[in-house]
Amino acid sequence: MKEKDKRAESASCSCNVIHQEVVDQARAAMPKEEILYDLAEVFKVFGDSTRIKLLWALLGQEMCVCDLAVLLQMTPSAVSHQLRILKQARLVKCRKEGKVVHYSLDDAHVQGIIDQGLLHILEV
Amino acid sequence: MKEKDKRAESASCSCNVIHQEVVDQARAAMPKEEILYDLAEVFKVFGDSTRIKLLWALLGQEMCVCDLAVLLQMTPSAVSHQLRILKQARLVKCRKEGKVVHYSLDDAHVQGIIDQGLLHILEV
DNA sequence: CATTCATATGAACACTTGTTCATATGTTGA
DNA sequence: TCAACATATGAACAAGTGTTCATATGAATG
């Protein structure tokens, strides 16, 4: 189901053992639905190895679509599609220079997000 | 395409404007494929608002399946399915106590990953 | 103006994913 | 042992996703 269409539809739990205080505390700590959906959207963008590669490449320098296509051994079309998703997520920005379009990171937190992911997978 | 099946299949780029040094540098900085796939897998798990909610709830305390079902207004079955995914990703662990199974976070970096995501979406 | 070329876009396809429903497991207490 | 109950699991379905192909855009060059 698409994130933005996910709203709490009625679906009651038939369990009897409910620790009400625990549920209440968790509910109190839960942020607005919108925040949760937006968070999921961001991580969804990171949840594809092609896009991770694109972001990783752009961590060091700006690159044009063609360079990225050569680097990842993909068609420029496929790269362009993914760059669009990254751009819509405000993770990359572009700069036109004649026919060539140079892409670069648009968010200082990209490194931070990847680093945190790395910490998890590299954990013993 | 499933991450583990994604390998660099031949797909040459027809562009002529290739900045070789830029491509070379990006290639040198690129980590092993395995790392990139694992990274994407982790973020994929975070890329669903139901799982974000589950993780957020467990940030503060351990909770049983039924409590989580009540909190999120979902069936225990649906919650259990998602908890399995979180467990396989080594993000949560469980502790049995009679019929009740208590879930809690299994990774200190969950908070860090969510925080980094928040930094991005809350950015002006 | 026509051509070339870098990039973008739309439709279509195979594949993946989250939820639901039905059912199974395993524990407790009668 | 049986019933009740918390949780888990498998199959199935609708919906979403990444890639490909064909084609469009738009800038430079002759």
CSV table of C-alpha atoms (C1' of nucleotides) in Angstrom, one decimal:
chain,number,residue,atom,x,y,z
A,1,MET,CA,0.0,0.0,0.0
A,2,LYS,CA,1.3,3.5,-0.8
A,3,GLU,CA,2.5,5.3,2.2
A,4,LYS,CA,0.3,8.3,1.8
A,5,ASP,CA,-2.8,6.1,1.5
A,6,LYS,CA,-2.0,4.3,4.7
A,7,ARG,CA,-4.3,5.6,7.4
A,8,ALA,CA,-5.3,3.7,10.5
A,9,GLU,CA,-8.3,1.8,9.3
A,10,SER,CA,-10.4,0.1,11.9
A,11,ALA,CA,-9.0,-3.3,12.8
A,12,SER,CA,-9.5,-4.2,16.3
A,13,CYS,CA,-7.3,-6.6,18.3
A,14,SER,CA,-8.9,-9.5,19.8
A,15,CYS,CA,-6.3,-10.0,22.5
A,16,ASN,CA,-7.1,-9.7,26.2
A,17,VAL,CA,-3.7,-9.2,27.6
A,18,ILE,CA,-3.2,-5.5,27.1
A,19,HIS,CA,-0.8,-3.6,29.1
A,20,GLN,CA,-2.6,-0.3,29.0
A,21,GLU,CA,0.2,1.9,30.5
A,22,VAL,CA,2.7,0.5,28.0
A,23,VAL,CA,0.4,1.2,25.1
A,24,ASP,CA,-0.4,4.7,26.4
A,25,GLN,CA,3.2,5.6,26.8
A,26,ALA,CA,4.0,4.4,23.3
A,27,ARG,CA,1.1,6.3,22.0
A,28,ALA,CA,2.2,9.5,23.7
A,29,ALA,CA,5.7,9.2,22.3
A,30,MET,CA,4.5,8.5,18.8
A,31,PRO,CA,5.0,11.5,16.4
A,32,LYS,CA,2.4,12.7,13.9
A,33,GLU,CA,1.4,10.3,11.2
A,34,GLU,CA,2.8,12.7,8.6
A,35,ILE,CA,6.2,12.5,10.1
A,36,LEU,CA,6.1,8.7,10.1
A,37,TYR,CA,5.1,8.6,6.5
A,38,ASP,CA,7.7,11.1,5.4
A,39,LEU,CA,10.3,9.1,7.3
A,40,ALA,CA,9.3,5.9,5.5
A,41,GLU,CA,9.4,7.7,2.2
A,42,VAL,CA,13.0,8.9,2.7
A,43,PHE,CA,14.2,5.5,3.7
A,44,LYS,CA,12.4,3.9,0.8
A,45,VAL,CA,14.5,6.1,-1.5
A,46,PHE,CA,17.6,4.7,0.2
A,47,GLY,CA,16.3,1.2,-0.1
A,48,ASP,CA,17.6,0.5,-3.6
A,49,SER,CA,21.2,-0.3,-4.3
A,50,THR,CA,21.2,1.6,-7.6
A,51,ARG,CA,20.3,4.8,-5.8
A,52,ILE,CA,22.7,4.1,-2.9
A,53,LYS,CA,25.5,3.8,-5.6
A,54,LEU,CA,24.4,7.1,-7.2
A,55,LEU,CA,24.4,8.9,-3.8
A,56,TRP,CA,27.7,7.3,-2.9
A,57,ALA,CA,29.3,8.5,-6.2
A,58,LEU,CA,28.0,12.0,-5.6
A,59,LEU,CA,29.4,12.1,-2.1
A,60,GLY,CA,32.8,13.0,-3.5
A,61,GLN,CA,32.0,15.2,-6.5
A,62,GLU,CA,29.4,16.3,-8.9
A,63,MET,CA,28.9,14.0,-11.9
A,64,CYS,CA,26.9,14.2,-15.2
A,65,VAL,CA,24.3,11.6,-16.2
A,66,CYS,CA,26.7,10.0,-18.7
A,67,ASP,CA,29.5,9.6,-16.2
A,68,LEU,CA,27.1,7.9,-13.8
A,69,ALA,CA,25.8,5.6,-16.5
A,70,VAL,CA,29.4,4.6,-17.3
A,71,LEU,CA,30.3,4.1,-13.7
A,72,LEU,CA,27.3,1.9,-12.9
A,73,GLN,CA,27.1,0.2,-16.3
A,74,MET,CA,23.6,1.3,-16.8
A,75,THR,CA,21.7,3.1,-19.6
A,76,PRO,CA,21.5,6.9,-19.3
A,77,SER,CA,17.8,6.4,-19.3
A,78,ALA,CA,17.8,4.2,-16.3
A,79,VAL,CA,20.1,6.5,-14.5
A,80,SER,CA,18.0,9.5,-15.3
A,81,HIS,CA,14.9,7.8,-13.9
A,82,GLN,CA,16.6,7.1,-10.6
A,83,LEU,CA,18.1,10.6,-10.4
A,84,ARG,CA,14.6,12.0,-10.8
A,85,ILE,CA,13.5,10.0,-7.7
A,86,LEU,CA,16.5,11.3,-5.8
A,87,LYS,CA,15.7,14.8,-6.9
A,88,GLN,CA,12.1,14.6,-5.9
A,89,ALA,CA,13.3,13.4,-2.5
A,90,ARG,CA,15.5,16.5,-2.3
A,91,LEU,CA,18.6,14.4,-2.0
A,92,VAL,CA,20.3,15.6,-5.2
A,93,LYS,CA,20.2,18.8,-7.2
A,94,CYS,CA,21.3,19.5,-10.8
A,95,ARG,CA,23.1,22.2,-12.7
A,96,LYS,CA,22.8,22.5,-16.5
A,97,GLU,CA,25.8,23.3,-18.6
A,98,GLY,CA,24.9,23.2,-22.3
A,99,LYS,CA,23.7,19.7,-23.1
A,100,VAL,CA,25.3,18.2,-20.0
A,101,VAL,CA,23.5,18.1,-16.6
A,102,HIS,CA,25.7,17.9,-13.5
A,103,TYR,CA,24.2,16.3,-10.4
A,104,SER,CA,25.4,16.8,-6.9
A,105,LEU,CA,24.1,16.2,-3.4
A,106,ASP,CA,21.4,18.5,-2.1
A,107,ASP,CA,21.5,17.5,1.5
A,108,ALA,CA,24.3,17.4,4.1
A,109,HIS,CA,22.6,14.5,5.8
A,110,VAL,CA,23.1,11.9,3.1
A,111,GLN,CA,26.4,11.0,4.5
A,112,GLY,CA,25.0,10.8,8.0
A,113,ILE,CA,22.2,8.5,6.9
A,114,ILE,CA,24.5,6.1,5.0
A,115,ASP,CA,26.9,6.2,7.9
A,116,GLN,CA,24.2,5.1,10.4
A,117,GLY,CA,23.2,2.3,8.0
A,118,LEU,CA,26.8,1.2,7.8
A,119,LEU,CA,27.1,1.1,11.6
A,120,HIS,CA,24.3,-1.3,11.7
A,121,ILE,CA,25.4,-3.7,8.9
A,122,LEU,CA,29.1,-3.7,10.1
A,123,GLU,CA,28.1,-4.5,13.6
A,124,VAL,CA,29.5,-7.8,14.9
B,1,MET,CA,14.5,-6.5,-9.0
B,2,LYS,CA,15.6,-8.2,-5.8
B,3,GLU,CA,18.7,-6.7,-4.4
B,4,LYS,CA,20.6,-9.9,-4.1
B,5,ASP,CA,19.9,-10.7,-7.8
B,6,LYS,CA,21.2,-7.3,-8.9
B,7,ARG,CA,24.6,-7.7,-10.5
B,8,ALA,CA,26.2,-5.4,-13.1
B,9,GLU,CA,24.8,-6.8,-16.3
B,10,SER,CA,26.4,-5.5,-19.4
B,11,ALA,CA,24.7,-2.3,-20.6
B,12,SER,CA,27.1,0.0,-22.3
B,13,CYS,CA,26.6,3.8,-22.3
B,14,SER,CA,26.5,5.4,-25.7
B,15,CYS,CA,27.6,8.8,-24.5
B,16,ASN,CA,30.8,10.4,-25.8
B,17,VAL,CA,31.3,13.0,-23.1
B,18,ILE,CA,32.9,10.9,-20.4
B,19,HIS,CA,35.0,12.6,-17.7
B,20,GLN,CA,37.3,9.7,-17.1
B,21,GLU,CA,39.0,11.0,-14.0
B,22,VAL,CA,35.7,11.7,-12.4
B,23,VAL,CA,34.5,8.2,-13.2
B,24,ASP,CA,37.7,6.7,-11.9
B,25,GLN,CA,37.6,8.6,-8.7
B,26,ALA,CA,34.0,7.6,-8.1
B,27,ARG,CA,34.9,4.0,-8.8
B,28,ALA,CA,37.8,4.0,-6.4
B,29,ALA,CA,35.6,5.4,-3.6
B,30,MET,CA,32.8,2.8,-4.3
B,31,PRO,CA,32.6,0.1,-1.6
B,32,LYS,CA,32.1,-3.6,-2.3
B,33,GLU,CA,28.9,-4.5,-4.0
B,34,GLU,CA,27.9,-6.6,-1.0
B,35,ILE,CA,28.1,-3.6,1.3
B,36,LEU,CA,25.9,-1.6,-1.1
B,37,TYR,CA,23.3,-4.3,-1.3
B,38,ASP,CA,23.3,-4.8,2.5
B,39,LEU,CA,22.9,-1.1,3.0
B,40,ALA,CA,19.9,-1.0,0.6
B,41,GLU,CA,18.4,-4.0,2.5
B,42,VAL,CA,18.6,-2.2,5.8
B,43,PHE,CA,17.0,1.0,4.5
B,44,LYS,CA,14.3,-1.0,2.7
B,45,VAL,CA,13.2,-2.3,6.1
B,46,PHE,CA,13.0,1.2,7.4
B,47,GLY,CA,11.0,2.2,4.3
B,48,ASP,CA,7.6,1.2,5.5
B,49,SER,CA,5.6,3.4,8.0
B,50,THR,CA,4.2,0.3,9.8
B,51,ARG,CA,7.7,-0.8,10.6
B,52,ILE,CA,8.8,2.7,11.5
B,53,LYS,CA,6.0,2.8,14.0
B,54,LEU,CA,6.9,-0.5,15.5
B,55,LEU,CA,10.5,0.6,15.9
B,56,TRP,CA,9.5,3.9,17.3
B,57,ALA,CA,7.2,2.2,19.9
B,58,LEU,CA,10.0,-0.1,20.9
B,59,LEU,CA,12.5,2.8,21.3
B,60,GLY,CA,11.0,3.5,24.7
B,61,GLN,CA,10.2,0.1,26.1
B,62,GLU,CA,9.7,-3.6,25.2
B,63,MET,CA,6.2,-4.5,24.1
B,64,CYS,CA,4.2,-7.7,23.4
B,65,VAL,CA,2.6,-8.4,20.0
B,66,CYS,CA,-0.9,-7.7,21.4
B,67,ASP,CA,0.1,-4.3,22.8
B,68,LEU,CA,1.6,-3.4,19.4
B,69,ALA,CA,-1.5,-4.5,17.6
B,70,VAL,CA,-3.7,-2.3,19.8
B,71,LEU,CA,-1.3,0.6,19.5
B,72,LEU,CA,-1.2,0.5,15.7
B,73,GLN,CA,-4.8,-0.7,15.3
B,74,MET,CA,-3.7,-3.7,13.3
B,75,THR,CA,-4.3,-7.5,13.6
B,76,PRO,CA,-1.8,-9.4,15.7
B,77,SER,CA,-1.1,-11.4,12.5
B,78,ALA,CA,-0.1,-8.4,10.5
B,79,VAL,CA,2.1,-7.1,13.4
B,80,SER,CA,3.7,-10.5,13.7
B,81,HIS,CA,4.6,-10.6,10.0
B,82,GLN,CA,6.3,-7.2,10.3
B,83,LEU,CA,8.1,-8.1,13.5
B,84,ARG,CA,9.5,-11.1,11.7
B,85,ILE,CA,11.0,-8.8,9.0
B,86,LEU,CA,12.5,-6.6,11.7
B,87,LYS,CA,13.9,-9.6,13.5
B,88,GLN,CA,15.5,-11.0,10.4
B,89,ALA,CA,17.1,-7.6,9.9
B,90,ARG,CA,18.5,-7.9,13.4
B,91,LEU,CA,16.7,-4.7,14.5
B,92,VAL,CA,14.5,-6.3,17.2
B,93,LYS,CA,14.8,-9.3,19.4
B,94,CYS,CA,12.2,-11.2,21.4
B,95,ARG,CA,11.8,-12.7,24.8
B,96,LYS,CA,9.2,-15.3,25.6
B,97,GLU,CA,7.2,-15.2,28.8
B,98,GLY,CA,4.6,-17.9,28.8
B,99,LYS,CA,2.2,-17.3,25.9
B,100,VAL,CA,3.3,-13.7,25.6
B,101,VAL,CA,6.3,-12.6,23.5
B,102,HIS,CA,8.0,-9.4,24.3
B,103,TYR,CA,9.8,-7.5,21.6
B,104,SER,CA,12.6,-4.9,22.1
B,105,LEU,CA,15.2,-3.2,20.0
B,106,ASP,CA,18.3,-5.3,19.2
B,107,ASP,CA,20.4,-2.5,17.8
B,108,ALA,CA,21.6,0.7,19.3
B,109,HIS,CA,21.7,2.3,15.9
B,110,VAL,CA,18.0,2.3,15.3
B,111,GLN,CA,17.6,5.6,17.1
B,112,GLY,CA,20.6,7.0,15.1
B,113,ILE,CA,19.1,6.0,11.7
B,114,ILE,CA,15.7,7.4,12.5
B,115,ASP,CA,17.3,10.6,13.8
B,116,GLN,CA,19.3,11.1,10.6
B,117,GLY,CA,16.1,10.6,8.6
B,118,LEU,CA,14.4,13.1,10.7
B,119,LEU,CA,17.1,15.7,10.1
B,120,HIS,CA,16.5,15.4,6.4
B,121,ILE,CA,12.7,15.7,6.4
B,122,LEU,CA,12.6,18.5,9.0
B,123,GLU,CA,15.2,20.5,7.1
B,124,VAL,CA,13.8,23.8,5.9
C,1,DC,C1',17.6,24.6,-40.6
C,2,DA,C1',19.1,19.9,-40.0
C,3,DT,C1',21.8,16.9,-37.4
C,4,DT,C1',23.9,15.2,-33.4
C,5,DC,C1',24.0,14.2,-28.9
C,6,DA,C1',22.9,14.4,-23.7
C,7,DT,C1',19.2,13.9,-21.1
C,8,DA,C1',14.3,13.2,-20.0
C,9,DT,C1',9.8,11.0,-20.1
C,10,DG,C1',5.8,7.7,-20.7
C,11,DA,C1',4.1,3.2,-21.2
C,12,DA,C1',4.7,-1.6,-20.3
C,13,DC,C1',6.5,-5.5,-18.2
C,14,DA,C1',8.2,-8.7,-14.6
C,15,DC,C1',9.0,-8.7,-10.1
C,16,DT,C1',8.4,-7.5,-5.2
C,17,DT,C1',5.8,-6.2,-1.2
C,18,DG,C1',2.2,-5.6,2.6
C,19,DT,C1',-1.9,-7.2,4.1
C,20,DT,C1',-5.6,-10.5,4.8
C,21,DC,C1',-7.5,-14.9,5.7
C,22,DA,C1',-7.2,-19.4,7.3
C,23,DT,C1',-4.8,-22.3,10.0
C,24,DA,C1',-1.0,-24.0,12.9
C,25,DT,C1',1.9,-23.8,17.1
C,26,DG,C1',2.6,-23.8,21.8
C,27,DT,C1',1.4,-22.4,26.5
C,28,DT,C1',-1.8,-22.0,30.4
C,29,DG,C1',-5.3,-23.4,33.4
C,30,DA,C1',-9.6,-26.1,34.2
D,1,DT,C1',-6.9,-34.0,28.0
D,2,DC,C1',-9.4,-30.1,26.5
D,3,DA,C1',-10.5,-25.4,25.8
D,4,DA,C1',-8.8,-20.7,25.5
D,5,DC,C1',-5.6,-17.7,24.0
D,6,DA,C1',-1.1,-15.3,22.2
D,7,DT,C1',1.5,-15.7,18.5
D,8,DA,C1',3.3,-17.5,14.1
D,9,DT,C1',3.0,-19.0,9.4
D,10,DG,C1',1.6,-20.0,4.5
D,11,DA,C1',-1.0,-18.9,0.5
D,12,DA,C1',-3.1,-15.5,-2.2
D,13,DC,C1',-4.3,-11.0,-3.7
D,14,DA,C1',-3.9,-6.1,-4.8
D,15,DA,C1',-0.8,-2.6,-5.3
D,16,DG,C1',3.7,-0.7,-5.8
D,17,DT,C1',8.5,-0.7,-7.9
D,18,DG,C1',12.7,-0.7,-11.1
D,19,DT,C1',14.0,-1.5,-15.6
D,20,DT,C1',13.5,-1.4,-20.6
D,21,DC,C1',12.2,0.4,-24.9
D,22,DA,C1',10.6,3.9,-27.7
D,23,DT,C1',10.4,8.5,-28.2
D,24,DA,C1',10.6,13.4,-26.9
D,25,DT,C1',13.2,17.6,-25.5
D,26,DG,C1',16.5,20.9,-26.0
D,27,DA,C1',21.2,22.6,-26.8
D,28,DA,C1',25.3,22.9,-29.7
D,29,DT,C1',27.4,22.6,-34.2
D,30,DG,C1',27.8,22.6,-39.0
